[in-house]
JSON list of N, CA and C in Angstrom, two decimals:
[
{"chain": "A", "resi": 173, "resn": "PRO", "atom": "N", "xyz": [0.83, -1.21, 0.00]},
{"chain": "A", "resi": 173, "resn": "PRO", "atom": "CA", "xyz": [0.00, 0.00, 0.00]},
{"chain": "A", "resi": 173, "resn": "PRO", "atom": "C", "xyz": [0.86, 1.26, 0.00]},
{"chain": "A", "resi": 174, "resn": "SER", "atom": "N", "xyz": [0.36, 2.28, -0.64]},
{"chain": "A", "resi": 174, "resn": "SER", "atom": "CA", "xyz": [1.08, 3.54, -0.73]},
{"chain": "A", "resi": 174, "resn": "SER", "atom": "C", "xyz": [0.95, 4.33, 0.57]},
{"chain": "A", "resi": 175, "resn": "PRO", "atom": "N", "xyz": [2.04, 4.98, 1.01]},
{"chain": "A", "resi": 175, "resn": "PRO", "atom": "CA", "xyz": [1.95, 5.82, 2.22]},
{"chain": "A", "resi": 175, "resn": "PRO", "atom": "C", "xyz": [1.26, 7.15, 1.96]},
{"chain": "A", "resi": 176, "resn": "VAL", "atom": "N", "xyz": [0.94, 7.42, 0.70]},
{"chain": "A", "resi": 176, "resn": "VAL", "atom": "CA", "xyz": [0.31, 8.69, 0.33]},
{"chain": "A", "resi": 176, "resn": "VAL", "atom": "C", "xyz": [-1.11, 8.42, -0.14]},
{"chain": "A", "resi": 177, "resn": "ASP", "atom": "N", "xyz": [-2.05, 9.18, 0.36]},
{"chain": "A", "resi": 177, "resn": "ASP", "atom": "CA", "xyz": [-3.44, 9.10, -0.10]},
{"chain": "A", "resi": 177, "resn": "ASP", "atom": "C", "xyz": [-3.50, 9.78, -1.46]},
{"chain": "A", "resi": 178, "resn": "THR", "atom": "N", "xyz": [-3.48, 8.99, -2.53]},
{"chain": "A", "resi": 178, "resn": "THR", "atom": "CA", "xyz": [-3.44, 9.58, -3.86]},
{"chain": "A", "resi": 178, "resn": "THR", "atom": "C", "xyz": [-4.77, 10.20, -4.28]},
{"chain": "A", "resi": 179, "resn": "SER", "atom": "N", "xyz": [-5.82, 9.98, -3.51]},
{"chain": "A", "resi": 179, "resn": "SER", "atom": "CA", "xyz": [-7.09, 10.63, -3.83]},
{"chain": "A", "resi": 179, "resn": "SER", "atom": "C", "xyz": [-7.02, 12.13, -3.56]},
{"chain": "A", "resi": 180, "resn": "SER", "atom": "N", "xyz": [-6.04, 12.56, -2.77]},
{"chain": "A", "resi": 180, "resn": "SER", "atom": "CA", "xyz": [-5.89, 13.99, -2.49]},
{"chain": "A", "resi": 180, "resn": "SER", "atom": "C", "xyz": [-4.58, 14.52, -3.06]},
{"chain": "A", "resi": 181, "resn": "SER", "atom": "N", "xyz": [-4.18, 13.95, -4.20]},
{"chain": "A", "resi": 181, "resn": "SER", "atom": "CA", "xyz": [-2.98, 14.43, -4.89]},
{"chain": "A", "resi": 181, "resn": "SER", "atom": "C", "xyz": [-3.29, 14.51, -6.38]},
{"chain": "A", "resi": 182, "resn": "VAL", "atom": "N", "xyz": [-2.35, 15.09, -7.12]},
{"chain": "A", "resi": 182, "resn": "VAL", "atom": "CA", "xyz": [-2.55, 15.27, -8.56]},
{"chain": "A", "resi": 182, "resn": "VAL", "atom": "C", "xyz": [-1.24, 14.99, -9.29]},
{"chain": "A", "resi": 183, "resn": "TRP", "atom": "N", "xyz": [-1.35, 14.49, -10.51]},
{"chain": "A", "resi": 183, "resn": "TRP", "atom": "CA", "xyz": [-0.18, 14.28, -11.37]},
{"chain": "A", "resi": 183, "resn": "TRP", "atom": "C", "xyz": [-0.07, 15.43, -12.35]},
{"chain": "A", "resi": 184, "resn": "VAL", "atom": "N", "xyz": [1.13, 15.98, -12.46]},
{"chain": "A", "resi": 184, "resn": "VAL", "atom": "CA", "xyz": [1.42, 16.97, -13.49]},
{"chain": "A", "resi": 184, "resn": "VAL", "atom": "C", "xyz": [1.76, 16.15, -14.74]},
{"chain": "A", "resi": 185, "resn": "ASN", "atom": "N", "xyz": [0.94, 16.28, -15.77]},
{"chain": "A", "resi": 185, "resn": "ASN", "atom": "CA", "xyz": [1.12, 15.48, -16.97]},
{"chain": "A", "resi": 185, "resn": "ASN", "atom": "C", "xyz": [2.29, 15.96, -17.82]},
{"chain": "A", "resi": 186, "resn": "ALA", "atom": "N", "xyz": [2.43, 17.26, -17.98]},
{"chain": "A", "resi": 186, "resn": "ALA", "atom": "CA", "xyz": [3.52, 17.79, -18.81]},
{"chain": "A", "resi": 186, "resn": "ALA", "atom": "C", "xyz": [3.70, 19.28, -18.50]},
{"chain": "A", "resi": 187, "resn": "VAL", "atom": "N", "xyz": [4.93, 19.73, -18.62]},
{"chain": "A", "resi": 187, "resn": "VAL", "atom": "CA", "xyz": [5.25, 21.15, -18.56]},
{"chain": "A", "resi": 187, "resn": "VAL", "atom": "C", "xyz": [5.98, 21.47, -19.85]},
{"chain": "A", "resi": 188, "resn": "LEU", "atom": "N", "xyz": [5.30, 22.18, -20.71]},
{"chain": "A", "resi": 188, "resn": "LEU", "atom": "CA", "xyz": [5.86, 22.50, -22.03]},
{"chain": "A", "resi": 188, "resn": "LEU", "atom": "C", "xyz": [5.94, 24.00, -22.24]},
{"chain": "A", "resi": 189, "resn": "VAL", "atom": "N", "xyz": [7.08, 24.44, -22.74]},
{"chain": "A", "resi": 189, "resn": "VAL", "atom": "CA", "xyz": [7.28, 25.85, -23.06]},
{"chain": "A", "resi": 189, "resn": "VAL", "atom": "C", "xyz": [7.81, 25.89, -24.49]},
{"chain": "A", "resi": 190, "resn": "ARG", "atom": "N", "xyz": [7.18, 26.68, -25.31]},
{"chain": "A", "resi": 190, "resn": "ARG", "atom": "CA", "xyz": [7.62, 26.81, -26.71]},
{"chain": "A", "resi": 190, "resn": "ARG", "atom": "C", "xyz": [9.08, 27.27, -26.76]},
{"chain": "A", "resi": 191, "resn": "PRO", "atom": "N", "xyz": [9.83, 26.79, -27.73]},
{"chain": "A", "resi": 191, "resn": "PRO", "atom": "CA", "xyz": [11.27, 27.12, -27.79]},
{"chain": "A", "resi": 191, "resn": "PRO", "atom": "C", "xyz": [11.58, 28.61, -27.70]},
{"chain": "A", "resi": 192, "resn": "GLU", "atom": "N", "xyz": [10.80, 29.44, -28.36]},
{"chain": "A", "resi": 192, "resn": "GLU", "atom": "CA", "xyz": [11.09, 30.87, -28.35]},
{"chain": "A", "resi": 192, "resn": "GLU", "atom": "C", "xyz": [10.85, 31.54, -27.00]},
{"chain": "A", "resi": 193, "resn": "TYR", "atom": "N", "xyz": [10.21, 30.84, -26.06]},
{"chain": "A", "resi": 193, "resn": "TYR", "atom": "CA", "xyz": [9.95, 31.40, -24.73]},
{"chain": "A", "resi": 193, "resn": "TYR", "atom": "C", "xyz": [10.77, 30.73, -23.63]},
{"chain": "A", "resi": 194, "resn": "ARG", "atom": "N", "xyz": [11.64, 29.82, -24.00]},
{"chain": "A", "resi": 194, "resn": "ARG", "atom": "CA", "xyz": [12.46, 29.12, -23.02]},
{"chain": "A", "resi": 194, "resn": "ARG", "atom": "C", "xyz": [13.54, 30.03, -22.46]},
{"chain": "A", "resi": 195, "resn": "ARG", "atom": "N", "xyz": [14.10, 29.61, -21.33]},
{"chain": "A", "resi": 195, "resn": "ARG", "atom": "CA", "xyz": [15.17, 30.33, -20.63]},
{"chain": "A", "resi": 195, "resn": "ARG", "atom": "C", "xyz": [14.66, 31.65, -20.04]},
{"chain": "A", "resi": 196, "resn": "ARG", "atom": "N", "xyz": [13.36, 31.71, -19.78]},
{"chain": "A", "resi": 196, "resn": "ARG", "atom": "CA", "xyz": [12.77, 32.90, -19.15]},
{"chain": "A", "resi": 196, "resn": "ARG", "atom": "C", "xyz": [12.13, 32.58, -17.80]},
{"chain": "A", "resi": 197, "resn": "GLY", "atom": "N", "xyz": [12.33, 31.36, -17.32]},
{"chain": "A", "resi": 197, "resn": "GLY", "atom": "CA", "xyz": [11.77, 30.97, -16.03]},
{"chain": "A", "resi": 197, "resn": "GLY", "atom": "C", "xyz": [10.30, 30.59, -16.06]},
{"chain": "A", "resi": 198, "resn": "LEU", "atom": "N", "xyz": [9.77, 30.31, -17.24]},
{"chain": "A", "resi": 198, "resn": "LEU", "atom": "CA", "xyz": [8.34, 30.01, -17.33]},
{"chain": "A", "resi": 198, "resn": "LEU", "atom": "C", "xyz": [7.98, 28.64, -16.78]},
{"chain": "A", "resi": 199, "resn": "ALA", "atom": "N", "xyz": [8.80, 27.63, -17.03]},
{"chain": "A", "resi": 199, "resn": "ALA", "atom": "CA", "xyz": [8.49, 26.28, -16.52]},
{"chain": "A", "resi": 199, "resn": "ALA", "atom": "C", "xyz": [8.43, 26.28, -14.99]},
{"chain": "A", "resi": 200, "resn": "PRO", "atom": "N", "xyz": [9.41, 26.85, -14.30]},
{"chain": "A", "resi": 200, "resn": "PRO", "atom": "CA", "xyz": [9.29, 26.91, -12.84]},
{"chain": "A", "resi": 200, "resn": "PRO", "atom": "C", "xyz": [8.06, 27.69, -12.38]},
{"chain": "A", "resi": 201, "resn": "ARG", "atom": "N", "xyz": [7.73, 28.77, -13.08]},
{"chain": "A", "resi": 201, "resn": "ARG", "atom": "CA", "xyz": [6.54, 29.56, -12.70]},
{"chain": "A", "resi": 201, "resn": "ARG", "atom": "C", "xyz": [5.27, 28.74, -12.86]},
{"chain": "A", "resi": 202, "resn": "LEU", "atom": "N", "xyz": [5.20, 27.94, -13.93]},
{"chain": "A", "resi": 202, "resn": "LEU", "atom": "CA", "xyz": [4.03, 27.08, -14.13]},
{"chain": "A", "resi": 202, "resn": "LEU", "atom": "C", "xyz": [3.91, 26.05, -13.01]},
{"chain": "A", "resi": 203, "resn": "LEU", "atom": "N", "xyz": [5.03, 25.44, -12.63]},
{"chain": "A", "resi": 203, "resn": "LEU", "atom": "CA", "xyz": [4.99, 24.45, -11.55]},
{"chain": "A", "resi": 203, "resn": "LEU", "atom": "C", "xyz": [4.63, 25.09, -10.21]},
{"chain": "A", "resi": 204, "resn": "LEU", "atom": "N", "xyz": [5.16, 26.27, -9.94]},
{"chain": "A", "resi": 204, "resn": "LEU", "atom": "CA", "xyz": [4.83, 26.97, -8.69]},
{"chain": "A", "resi": 204, "resn": "LEU", "atom": "C", "xyz": [3.35, 27.36, -8.66]},
{"chain": "A", "resi": 205, "resn": "GLU", "atom": "N", "xyz": [2.81, 27.73, -9.80]},
{"chain": "A", "resi": 205, "resn": "GLU", "atom": "CA", "xyz": [1.37, 28.05, -9.87]},
{"chain": "A", "resi": 205, "resn": "GLU", "atom": "C", "xyz": [0.54, 26.80, -9.61]},
{"chain": "A", "resi": 206, "resn": "ALA", "atom": "N", "xyz": [0.94, 25.68, -10.19]},
{"chain": "A", "resi": 206, "resn": "ALA", "atom": "CA", "xyz": [0.23, 24.41, -9.94]},
{"chain": "A", "resi": 206, "resn": "ALA", "atom": "C", "xyz": [0.29, 24.04, -8.47]},
{"chain": "A", "resi": 207, "resn": "GLU", "atom": "N", "xyz": [1.43, 24.29, -7.85]},
{"chain": "A", "resi": 207, "resn": "GLU", "atom": "CA", "xyz": [1.57, 24.02, -6.42]},
{"chain": "A", "resi": 207, "resn": "GLU", "atom": "C", "xyz": [0.63, 24.91, -5.60]},
{"chain": "A", "resi": 208, "resn": "GLY", "atom": "N", "xyz": [0.58, 26.19, -5.94]},
{"chain": "A", "resi": 208, "resn": "GLY", "atom": "CA", "xyz": [-0.30, 27.10, -5.21]},
{"chain": "A", "resi": 208, "resn": "GLY", "atom": "C", "xyz": [-1.77, 26.74, -5.34]},
{"chain": "A", "resi": 209, "resn": "VAL", "atom": "N", "xyz": [-2.21, 26.42, -6.54]},
{"chain": "A", "resi": 209, "resn": "VAL", "atom": "CA", "xyz": [-3.60, 26.02, -6.76]},
{"chain": "A", "resi": 209, "resn": "VAL", "atom": "C", "xyz": [-3.91, 24.73, -6.00]},
{"chain": "A", "resi": 210, "resn": "SER", "atom": "N", "xyz": [-2.96, 23.80, -6.01]},
{"chain": "A", "resi": 210, "resn": "SER", "atom": "CA", "xyz": [-3.16, 22.53, -5.31]},
{"chain": "A", "resi": 210, "resn": "SER", "atom": "C", "xyz": [-3.28, 22.75, -3.81]},
{"chain": "A", "resi": 211, "resn": "ARG", "atom": "N", "xyz": [-2.45, 23.64, -3.26]},
{"chain": "A", "resi": 211, "resn": "ARG", "atom": "CA", "xyz": [-2.55, 23.96, -1.82]},
{"chain": "A", "resi": 211, "resn": "ARG", "atom": "C", "xyz": [-3.91, 24.57, -1.50]},
{"chain": "A", "resi": 212, "resn": "GLU", "atom": "N", "xyz": [-4.35, 25.52, -2.34]},
{"chain": "A", "resi": 212, "resn": "GLU", "atom": "CA", "xyz": [-5.65, 26.16, -2.12]},
{"chain": "A", "resi": 212, "resn": "GLU", "atom": "C", "xyz": [-6.79, 25.15, -2.12]},
{"chain": "A", "resi": 213, "resn": "ARG", "atom": "N", "xyz": [-6.65, 24.10, -2.90]},
{"chain": "A", "resi": 213, "resn": "ARG", "atom": "CA", "xyz": [-7.70, 23.07, -2.99]},
{"chain": "A", "resi": 213, "resn": "ARG", "atom": "C", "xyz": [-7.54, 21.97, -1.95]},
{"chain": "A", "resi": 214, "resn": "GLY", "atom": "N", "xyz": [-6.55, 22.10, -1.09]},
{"chain": "A", "resi": 214, "resn": "GLY", "atom": "CA", "xyz": [-6.37, 21.15, 0.00]},
{"chain": "A", "resi": 214, "resn": "GLY", "atom": "C", "xyz": [-5.73, 19.83, -0.39]},
{"chain": "A", "resi": 215, "resn": "LEU", "atom": "N", "xyz": [-5.00, 19.81, -1.50]},
{"chain": "A", "resi": 215, "resn": "LEU", "atom": "CA", "xyz": [-4.34, 18.58, -1.92]},
{"chain": "A", "resi": 215, "resn": "LEU", "atom": "C", "xyz": [-3.09, 18.34, -1.08]},
{"chain": "A", "resi": 216, "resn": "ASN", "atom": "N", "xyz": [-2.70, 17.07, -0.97]},
{"chain": "A", "resi": 216, "resn": "ASN", "atom": "CA", "xyz": [-1.53, 16.71, -0.16]},
{"chain": "A", "resi": 216, "resn": "ASN", "atom": "C", "xyz": [-0.23, 16.66, -0.94]},
{"chain": "A", "resi": 217, "resn": "ALA", "atom": "N", "xyz": [-0.30, 16.40, -2.26]},
{"chain": "A", "resi": 217, "resn": "ALA", "atom": "CA", "xyz": [0.94, 16.21, -3.00]},
{"chain": "A", "resi": 217, "resn": "ALA", "atom": "C", "xyz": [0.71, 16.39, -4.50]},
{"chain": "A", "resi": 218, "resn": "LEU", "atom": "N", "xyz": [1.79, 16.72, -5.17]},
{"chain": "A", "resi": 218, "resn": "LEU", "atom": "CA", "xyz": [1.85, 16.73, -6.64]},
{"chain": "A", "resi": 218, "resn": "LEU", "atom": "C", "xyz": [2.88, 15.69, -7.05]},
{"chain": "A", "resi": 219, "resn": "PHE", "atom": "N", "xyz": [2.62, 15.00, -8.16]},
{"chain": "A", "resi": 219, "resn": "PHE", "atom": "CA", "xyz": [3.56, 14.03, -8.70]},
{"chain": "A", "resi": 219, "resn": "PHE", "atom": "C", "xyz": [3.80, 14.34, -10.17]},
{"chain": "A", "resi": 220, "resn": "ALA", "atom": "N", "xyz": [4.97, 13.97, -10.67]},
{"chain": "A", "resi": 220, "resn": "ALA", "atom": "CA", "xyz": [5.28, 14.13, -12.09]},
{"chain": "A", "resi": 220, "resn": "ALA", "atom": "C", "xyz": [6.23, 13.03, -12.51]},
{"chain": "A", "resi": 221, "resn": "TYR", "atom": "N", "xyz": [6.02, 12.52, -13.72]},
{"chain": "A", "resi": 221, "resn": "TYR", "atom": "CA", "xyz": [6.96, 11.59, -14.35]},
{"chain": "A", "resi": 221, "resn": "TYR", "atom": "C", "xyz": [7.70, 12.40, -15.39]},
{"chain": "A", "resi": 222, "resn": "THR", "atom": "N", "xyz": [9.02, 12.49, -15.27]},
{"chain": "A", "resi": 222, "resn": "THR", "atom": "CA", "xyz": [9.76, 13.45, -16.10]},
{"chain": "A", "resi": 222, "resn": "THR", "atom": "C", "xyz": [11.12, 12.94, -16.55]},
{"chain": "A", "resi": 223, "resn": "ALA", "atom": "N", "xyz": [11.54, 13.45, -17.68]},
{"chain": "A", "resi": 223, "resn": "ALA", "atom": "CA", "xyz": [12.90, 13.21, -18.17]},
{"chain": "A", "resi": 223, "resn": "ALA", "atom": "C", "xyz": [13.85, 14.30, -17.67]},
{"chain": "A", "resi": 224, "resn": "ARG", "atom": "N", "xyz": [13.31, 15.31, -16.98]},
{"chain": "A", "resi": 224, "resn": "ARG", "atom": "CA", "xyz": [14.12, 16.44, -16.50]},
{"chain": "A", "resi": 224, "resn": "ARG", "atom": "C", "xyz": [13.95, 16.62, -14.98]},
{"chain": "A", "resi": 225, "resn": "PRO", "atom": "N", "xyz": [14.37, 15.63, -14.21]},
{"chain": "A", "resi": 225, "resn": "PRO", "atom": "CA", "xyz": [14.17, 15.72, -12.76]},
{"chain": "A", "resi": 225, "resn": "PRO", "atom": "C", "xyz": [14.87, 16.91, -12.10]},
{"chain": "A", "resi": 226, "resn": "ALA", "atom": "N", "xyz": [15.94, 17.41, -12.69]},
{"chain": "A", "resi": 226, "resn": "ALA", "atom": "CA", "xyz": [16.66, 18.53, -12.08]},
{"chain": "A", "resi": 226, "resn": "ALA", "atom": "C", "xyz": [15.78, 19.77, -11.96]},
{"chain": "A", "resi": 227, "resn": "LEU", "atom": "N", "xyz": [14.91, 19.99, -12.93]},
{"chain": "A", "resi": 227, "resn": "LEU", "atom": "CA", "xyz": [13.99, 21.13, -12.86]},
{"chain": "A", "resi": 227, "resn": "LEU", "atom": "C", "xyz": [13.15, 21.05, -11.59]},
{"chain": "A", "resi": 228, "resn": "TYR", "atom": "N", "xyz": [12.63, 19.88, -11.32]},
{"chain": "A", "resi": 228, "resn": "TYR", "atom": "CA", "xyz": [11.76, 19.69, -10.16]},
{"chain": "A", "resi": 228, "resn": "TYR", "atom": "C", "xyz": [12.56, 19.74, -8.86]},
{"chain": "A", "resi": 229, "resn": "THR", "atom": "N", "xyz": [13.74, 19.14, -8.85]},
{"chain": "A", "resi": 229, "resn": "THR", "atom": "CA", "xyz": [14.58, 19.15, -7.66]},
{"chain": "A", "resi": 229, "resn": "THR", "atom": "C", "xyz": [14.90, 20.58, -7.23]},
{"chain": "A", "resi": 230, "resn": "ARG", "atom": "N", "xyz": [15.21, 21.44, -8.19]},
{"chain": "A", "resi": 230, "resn": "ARG", "atom": "CA", "xyz": [15.50, 22.85, -7.87]},
{"chain": "A", "resi": 230, "resn": "ARG", "atom": "C", "xyz": [14.33, 23.55, -7.19]},
{"chain": "A", "resi": 231, "resn": "LEU", "atom": "N", "xyz": [13.12, 23.04, -7.42]},
{"chain": "A", "resi": 231, "resn": "LEU", "atom": "CA", "xyz": [11.93, 23.66, -6.84]},
{"chain": "A", "resi": 231, "resn": "LEU", "atom": "C", "xyz": [11.46, 22.95, -5.57]},
{"chain": "A", "resi": 232, "resn": "GLY", "atom": "N", "xyz": [12.29, 22.07, -5.03]},
{"chain": "A", "resi": 232, "resn": "GLY", "atom": "CA", "xyz": [11.97, 21.42, -3.77]},
{"chain": "A", "resi": 232, "resn": "GLY", "atom": "C", "xyz": [11.24, 20.10, -3.88]},
{"chain": "A", "resi": 233, "resn": "TRP", "atom": "N", "xyz": [11.15, 19.55, -5.08]},
{"chain": "A", "resi": 233, "resn": "TRP", "atom": "CA", "xyz": [10.51, 18.25, -5.26]},
{"chain": "A", "resi": 233, "resn": "TRP", "atom": "C", "xyz": [11.50, 17.16, -4.87]},
{"chain": "A", "resi": 234, "resn": "ASP", "atom": "N", "xyz": [10.97, 15.99, -4.48]},
{"chain": "A", "resi": 234, "resn": "ASP", "atom": "CA", "xyz": [11.79, 14.83, -4.15]},
{"chain": "A", "resi": 234, "resn": "ASP", "atom": "C", "xyz": [11.64, 13.77, -5.23]},
{"chain": "A", "resi": 235, "resn": "ARG", "atom": "N", "xyz": [12.74, 13.10, -5.54]},
{"chain": "A", "resi": 235, "resn": "ARG", "atom": "CA", "xyz": [12.66, 11.98, -6.48]},
{"chain": "A", "resi": 235, "resn": "ARG", "atom": "C", "xyz": [12.21, 10.75, -5.69]},
{"chain": "A", "resi": 236, "resn": "VAL", "atom": "N", "xyz": [11.12, 10.15, -6.10]},
{"chain": "A", "resi": 236, "resn": "VAL", "atom": "CA", "xyz": [10.62, 8.96, -5.40]},
{"chain": "A", "resi": 236, "resn": "VAL", "atom": "C", "xyz": [10.86, 7.69, -6.20]},
{"chain": "A", "resi": 237, "resn": "ARG", "atom": "N", "xyz": [11.24, 7.82, -7.47]},
{"chain": "A", "resi": 237, "resn": "ARG", "atom": "CA", "xyz": [11.63, 6.67, -8.28]},
{"chain": "A", "resi": 237, "resn": "ARG", "atom": "C", "xyz": [12.48, 7.15, -9.44]},
{"chain": "A", "resi": 238, "resn": "ARG", "atom": "N", "xyz": [13.48, 6.32, -9.77]},
{"chain": "A", "resi": 238, "resn": "ARG", "atom": "CA", "xyz": [14.33, 6.62, -10.93]},
{"chain": "A", "resi": 238, "resn": "ARG", "atom": "C", "xyz": [14.34, 5.40, -11.84]},
{"chain": "A", "resi": 239, "resn": "ASP", "atom": "N", "xyz": [14.07, 5.62, -13.12]},
{"chain": "A", "resi": 239, "resn": "ASP", "atom": "CA", "xyz": [14.12, 4.55, -14.10]},
{"chain": "A", "resi": 239, "resn": "ASP", "atom": "C", "xyz": [15.51, 4.46, -14.70]},
{"chain": "A", "resi": 240, "resn": "ALA", "atom": "N", "xyz": [15.82, 3.33, -15.32]},
{"chain": "A", "resi": 240, "resn": "ALA", "atom": "CA", "xyz": [17.13, 3.10, -15.91]},
{"chain": "A", "resi": 240, "resn": "ALA", "atom": "C", "xyz": [17.46, 4.12, -16.99]},
{"chain": "A", "resi": 241, "resn": "ASP", "atom": "N", "xyz": [16.44, 4.67, -17.66]},
{"chain": "A", "resi": 241, "resn": "ASP", "atom": "CA", "xyz": [16.67, 5.64, -18.73]},
{"chain": "A", "resi": 241, "resn": "ASP", "atom": "C", "xyz": [16.83, 7.07, -18.22]},
{"chain": "A", "resi": 242, "resn": "GLY", "atom": "N", "xyz": [16.85, 7.25, -16.92]},
{"chain": "A", "resi": 242, "resn": "GLY", "atom": "CA", "xyz": [17.03, 8.58, -16.34]},
{"chain": "A", "resi": 242, "resn": "GLY", "atom": "C", "xyz": [15.75, 9.31, -16.00]},
{"chain": "A", "resi": 243, "resn": "HIS", "atom": "N", "xyz": [14.63, 8.82, -16.50]},
{"chain": "A", "resi": 243, "resn": "HIS", "atom": "CA", "xyz": [13.34, 9.41, -16.14]},
{"chain": "A", "resi": 243, "resn": "HIS", "atom": "C", "xyz": [13.09, 9.14, -14.65]},
{"chain": "A", "resi": 244, "resn": "GLY", "atom": "N", "xyz": [12.26, 9.95, -14.06]},
{"chain": "A", "resi": 244, "resn": "GLY", "atom": "CA", "xyz": [11.96, 9.74, -12.66]},
{"chain": "A", "resi": 244, "resn": "GLY", "atom": "C", "xyz": [10.57, 10.19, -12.30]},
{"chain": "A", "resi": 245, "resn": "VAL", "atom": "N", "xyz": [10.09, 9.63, -11.20]},
{"chain": "A", "resi": 245, "resn": "VAL", "atom": "CA", "xyz": [8.85, 10.10, -10.60]},
{"chain": "A", "resi": 245, "resn": "VAL", "atom": "C", "xyz": [9.25, 11.06, -9.50]},
{"chain": "A", "resi": 246, "resn": "MET", "atom": "N", "xyz": [8.71, 12.27, -9.59]},
{"chain": "A", "resi": 246, "resn": "MET", "atom": "CA", "xyz": [9.01, 13.32, -8.63]},
{"chain": "A", "resi": 246, "resn": "MET", "atom": "C", "xyz": [7.77, 13.60, -7.79]},
{"chain": "A", "resi": 247, "resn": "ALA", "atom": "N", "xyz": [7.98, 14.01, -6.54]},
{"chain": "A", "resi": 247, "resn": "ALA", "atom": "CA", "xyz": [6.87, 14.34, -5.65]},
{"chain": "A", "resi": 247, "resn": "ALA", "atom": "C", "xyz": [7.13, 15.68, -4.99]},
{"chain": "A", "resi": 248, "resn": "ARG", "atom": "N", "xyz": [6.08, 16.45, -4.86]},
{"chain": "A", "resi": 248, "resn": "ARG", "atom": "CA", "xyz": [6.13, 17.71, -4.10]},
{"chain": "A", "resi": 248, "resn": "ARG", "atom": "C", "xyz": [5.09, 17.57, -3.00]},
{"chain": "A", "resi": 249, "resn": "TRP", "atom": "N", "xyz": [5.55, 17.41, -1.76]},
{"chain": "A", "resi": 249, "resn": "TRP", "atom": "CA", "xyz": [4.66, 17.21, -0.63]},
{"chain": "A", "resi": 249, "resn": "TRP", "atom": "C", "xyz": [4.11, 18.55, -0.18]},
{"chain": "A", "resi": 250, "resn": "LEU", "atom": "N", "xyz": [2.81, 18.66, -0.10]},
{"chain": "A", "resi": 250, "resn": "LEU", "atom": "CA", "xyz": [2.17, 19.92, 0.25]},
{"chain": "A", "resi": 250, "resn": "LEU", "atom": "C", "xyz": [1.67, 19.95, 1.69]},
{"chain": "A", "resi": 251, "resn": "SER", "atom": "N", "xyz": [1.67, 18.82, 2.34]},
{"chain": "A", "resi": 251, "resn": "SER", "atom": "CA", "xyz": [1.19, 18.72, 3.71]},
{"chain": "A", "resi": 251, "resn": "SER", "atom": "C", "xyz": [2.33, 18.24, 4.58]},
{"chain": "A", "resi": 252, "resn": "SER", "atom": "N", "xyz": [2.39, 18.74, 5.79]},
{"chain": "A", "resi": 252, "resn": "SER", "atom": "CA", "xyz": [3.45, 18.29, 6.72]},
{"chain": "A", "resi": 252, "resn": "SER", "atom": "C", "xyz": [3.19, 16.87, 7.20]},
{"chain": "A", "resi": 253, "resn": "LEU", "atom": "N", "xyz": [2.04, 16.29, 6.86]},
{"chain": "A", "resi": 253, "resn": "LEU", "atom": "CA", "xyz": [1.70, 14.94, 7.31]},
{"chain": "A", "resi": 253, "resn": "LEU", "atom": "C", "xyz": [2.23, 13.87, 6.38]},
{"chain": "A", "resi": 254, "resn": "VAL", "atom": "N", "xyz": [2.71, 14.24, 5.19]},
{"chain": "A", "resi": 254, "resn": "VAL", "atom": "CA", "xyz": [3.24, 13.26, 4.24]},
{"chain": "A", "resi": 254, "resn": "VAL", "atom": "C", "xyz": [4.65, 13.64, 3.84]},
{"chain": "A", "resi": 255, "resn": "GLY", "atom": "N", "xyz": [5.35, 12.72, 3.19]},
{"chain": "A", "resi": 255, "resn": "GLY", "atom": "CA", "xyz": [6.68, 13.00, 2.67]},
{"chain": "A", "resi": 255, "resn": "GLY", "atom": "C", "xyz": [7.68, 12.80, 3.66]}
]
């Protein structure tokens, strides 16, 4: 059984920024906005499956699984009761 109640969490499916808008801090801003909305709605955690775990780590996410190809499952714990 999972230690996290996934009924009160959400998966970030993708964070995409068009090439001409990259390197402007938009991806982190999108993730921080998702975090804020999730907190407002009382969610406990955000999860993402990503090929770019460093982006999430810089924003305080934890890697909860790493695949052989370098992809990982990342978690951002929003409640002090989990994580």
